[in-house]
Amino acid sequence: MNRFVATAVACLLALACKSGGAPRESPTAAPEKAARAAAGHVRPEFVRGPSGGVDVAPFVADELRKGKAAKRGVLVYVGATWCEPCQAFHHAVQAGELDDLLDGVRLLEFDLDADRDALGRAGYSSRLIPLFALPNADGTGSDRRIEGSVKGPAAVEQNLMPRLREFLRGQAEN
């Protein structure tokens, strides 16, 4: 077994041993959600992209059109099941921790292991994951992207959130 496979197996075993479950809502979460909805805020959502070698660009271009019609942002997100920062990001989105930062954003989600070749053909190759990329109008990847993160409990709050905030702020100004 090569080192990469051994490391991936060890990570998966370690993750499988952790107790999980759905994140628990705080007692104040329901009123906060109602207030956000009343103010026109929309929670970010993951939309799984096509898999199995299917062309990525047409799917992304279609999602861009839908996003524009619904006045929602679209961001391509590439992660992997074994990626610790990717898992932390997923958990943070699902727990509502990024609702303000990613207000109204549809995250077009791809798995690097399953979709690597199709992503590369569409211009979404990267050295590191997670990858967050703003697509071109034709659905191909642009050079407007951030990739990679630190591991550990600080992955989202101290690394990804500040970088995404700056990244998205710059796009809103363009």
C-alpha positions as a printed NumPy array, in Angstrom:
array([[  0.   ,   0.   ,   0.   ],
       [  1.539,   3.324,  -1.003],
       [  1.907,   6.158,   1.477],
       [ -0.943,   8.219,   0.018],
       [ -3.432,   5.351,   0.229],
       [ -2.262,   4.486,   3.753],
       [ -2.693,   8.115,   4.851],
       [ -6.14 ,   8.345,   3.244],
       [ -7.249,   5.095,   4.902],
       [ -5.943,   6.286,   8.285],
       [ -7.815,   9.586,   7.912],
       [-11.034,   7.821,   6.971],
       [-10.741,   5.425,   9.91 ],
       [-10.082,   8.309,  12.293],
       [-13.073,  10.214,  10.959],
       [-15.306,   7.146,  11.133],
       [-14.54 ,   6.854,  14.842],
       [-15.706,  10.356,  15.691],
       [-19.195,  10.699,  17.073],
       [-21.283,  12.822,  14.791],
       [-24.868,  13.632,  14.218],
       [-26.649,  16.678,  13.027],
       [-25.474,  19.966,  14.462],
       [-27.684,  21.127,  17.294],
       [-29.408,  24.439,  16.99 ],
       [-29.041,  26.932,  19.763],
       [-32.289,  28.056,  21.439],
       [-31.929,  31.421,  19.703],
       [-31.423,  29.944,  16.22 ],
       [-35.11 ,  29.862,  15.196],
       [-35.744,  33.58 ,  15.867],
       [-32.468,  34.456,  14.12 ],
       [-33.461,  32.372,  11.067],
       [-36.873,  34.074,  10.955],
       [-35.264,  37.51 ,  11.164],
       [-32.8  ,  36.644,   8.377],
       [-35.603,  35.384,   6.14 ],
       [-37.669,  38.521,   6.804],
       [-34.676,  40.657,   5.857],
       [-34.38 ,  38.84 ,   2.514],
       [-31.411,  36.681,   3.436],
       [-31.08 ,  33.261,   1.811],
       [-28.971,  30.506,   3.347],
       [-26.121,  29.21 ,   1.221],
       [-26.751,  25.832,  -0.333],
       [-24.727,  23.036,  -1.882],
       [-25.747,  21.901,  -5.361],
       [-23.98 ,  18.707,  -6.417],
       [-22.483,  18.967,  -9.876],
       [-22.559,  16.152, -12.428],
       [-20.174,  13.291, -11.847],
       [-18.691,  10.425, -13.81 ],
       [-16.839,  12.448, -16.44 ],
       [-19.843,  14.56 , -17.5  ],
       [-18.885,  17.973, -18.89 ],
       [-18.8  ,  20.487, -16.066],
       [-18.949,  23.769, -18.018],
       [-22.518,  23.408, -19.421],
       [-23.843,  22.559, -15.948],
       [-22.064,  25.559, -14.399],
       [-23.233,  27.903, -17.192],
       [-26.828,  26.745, -16.642],
       [-26.498,  27.286, -12.884],
       [-25.107,  30.789, -13.541],
       [-28.211,  31.609, -15.609],
       [-30.476,  30.268, -12.844],
       [-28.511,  32.189, -10.226],
       [-28.754,  35.42 , -12.173],
       [-32.519,  35.009, -12.586],
       [-32.9  ,  34.325,  -8.852],
       [-30.399,  37.075,  -7.918],
       [-28.151,  34.523,  -6.213],
       [-24.401,  34.174,  -6.343],
       [-22.773,  31.07 ,  -7.78 ],
       [-19.433,  29.733,  -6.612],
       [-17.747,  26.531,  -7.762],
       [-16.516,  24.5  ,  -4.8  ],
       [-14.179,  21.526,  -5.2  ],
       [-13.426,  19.352,  -2.199],
       [-12.891,  15.706,  -1.285],
       [-14.251,  13.377,   1.355],
       [-10.796,  12.908,   2.895],
       [ -9.996,  16.643,   3.051],
       [-10.164,  17.904,   6.649],
       [-10.663,  21.612,   5.761],
       [-13.374,  20.577,   3.269],
       [-15.202,  18.655,   5.988],
       [-14.904,  21.618,   8.36 ],
       [-16.274,  23.945,   5.658],
       [-19.232,  21.631,   4.99 ],
       [-20.042,  21.425,   8.674],
       [-19.836,  25.218,   9.073],
       [-22.214,  25.81 ,   6.14 ],
       [-24.681,  23.19 ,   7.355],
       [-24.552,  24.574,  10.908],
       [-25.392,  28.062,   9.62 ],
       [-22.037,  29.527,  10.669],
       [-21.454,  31.032,   7.222],
       [-24.967,  32.307,   6.522],
       [-23.919,  35.968,   6.615],
       [-20.707,  35.487,   4.634],
       [-22.312,  33.32 ,   1.948],
       [-25.755,  34.941,   1.962],
       [-27.632,  33.705,  -1.114],
       [-24.68 ,  31.786,  -2.583],
       [-25.183,  28.486,  -4.375],
       [-22.074,  26.353,  -3.992],
       [-21.716,  24.118,  -7.036],
       [-20.029,  21.173,  -5.386],
       [-17.617,  18.756,  -7.02 ],
       [-15.52 ,  15.936,  -5.594],
       [-11.905,  16.086,  -6.739],
       [-11.484,  12.307,  -6.713],
       [-14.618,  11.584,  -8.752],
       [-14.528,  14.618, -11.048],
       [-10.811,  15.465, -11.523],
       [-10.652,  14.979, -15.314],
       [-13.942,  16.763, -16.07 ],
       [-12.941,  19.639, -13.765],
       [ -9.574,  19.935, -15.53 ],
       [-11.229,  20.084, -18.965],
       [-13.449,  22.91 , -17.706],
       [-10.554,  24.906, -16.207],
       [-11.061,  24.02 , -12.539],
       [ -7.707,  22.357, -11.887],
       [ -5.922,  23.326,  -8.703],
       [ -2.905,  22.306,  -6.694],
       [ -4.798,  22.422,  -3.407],
       [ -8.307,  21.929,  -2.085],
       [-10.721,  23.205,  -1.12 ],
       [-11.011,  25.241,  -4.287],
       [-13.461,  28.143,  -4.531],
       [-13.723,  29.586,  -8.046],
       [-15.896,  32.151,  -9.753],
       [-16.864,  30.8  , -13.164],
       [-16.773,  32.562, -16.499],
       [-20.134,  33.135, -18.235],
       [-19.584,  29.996, -20.359],
       [-19.171,  27.888, -17.203],
       [-15.43 ,  27.439, -17.471],
       [-13.108,  28.252, -14.602],
       [-11.735,  31.752, -14.317],
       [ -8.526,  32.853, -12.649],
       [-10.659,  34.329,  -9.838],
       [-10.146,  31.628,  -7.213],
       [ -8.729,  30.694,  -3.869],
       [ -7.445,  27.266,  -2.965],
       [ -6.223,  25.35 ,   0.047],
       [ -6.553,  25.841,   3.777],
       [ -4.876,  24.981,   7.027],
       [ -6.023,  21.874,   8.884],
       [ -7.455,  21.744,  12.361],
       [-10.121,  23.639,  14.262],
       [ -9.007,  26.991,  12.818],
       [ -9.571,  25.928,   9.2  ],
       [-12.884,  27.72 ,   8.716],
       [-12.932,  30.576,  11.198],
       [ -9.314,  31.741,  10.998],
       [ -8.369,  30.697,   7.475],
       [-11.247,  30.131,   5.068],
       [-13.688,  32.777,   6.341],
       [-11.28 ,  35.737,   6.135],
       [-10.039,  34.639,   2.719],
       [-13.553,  34.05 ,   1.382],
       [-14.728,  37.376,   2.819],
       [-11.946,  39.245,   1.016],
       [-12.449,  37.187,  -2.151],
       [-16.196,  37.792,  -2.289],
       [-15.839,  41.475,  -1.341],
       [-13.522,  41.999,  -4.304],
       [-16.02 ,  40.333,  -6.634],
       [-18.912,  42.442,  -5.387],
       [-16.928,  45.561,  -6.26 ],
       [-16.237,  44.398,  -9.832]])
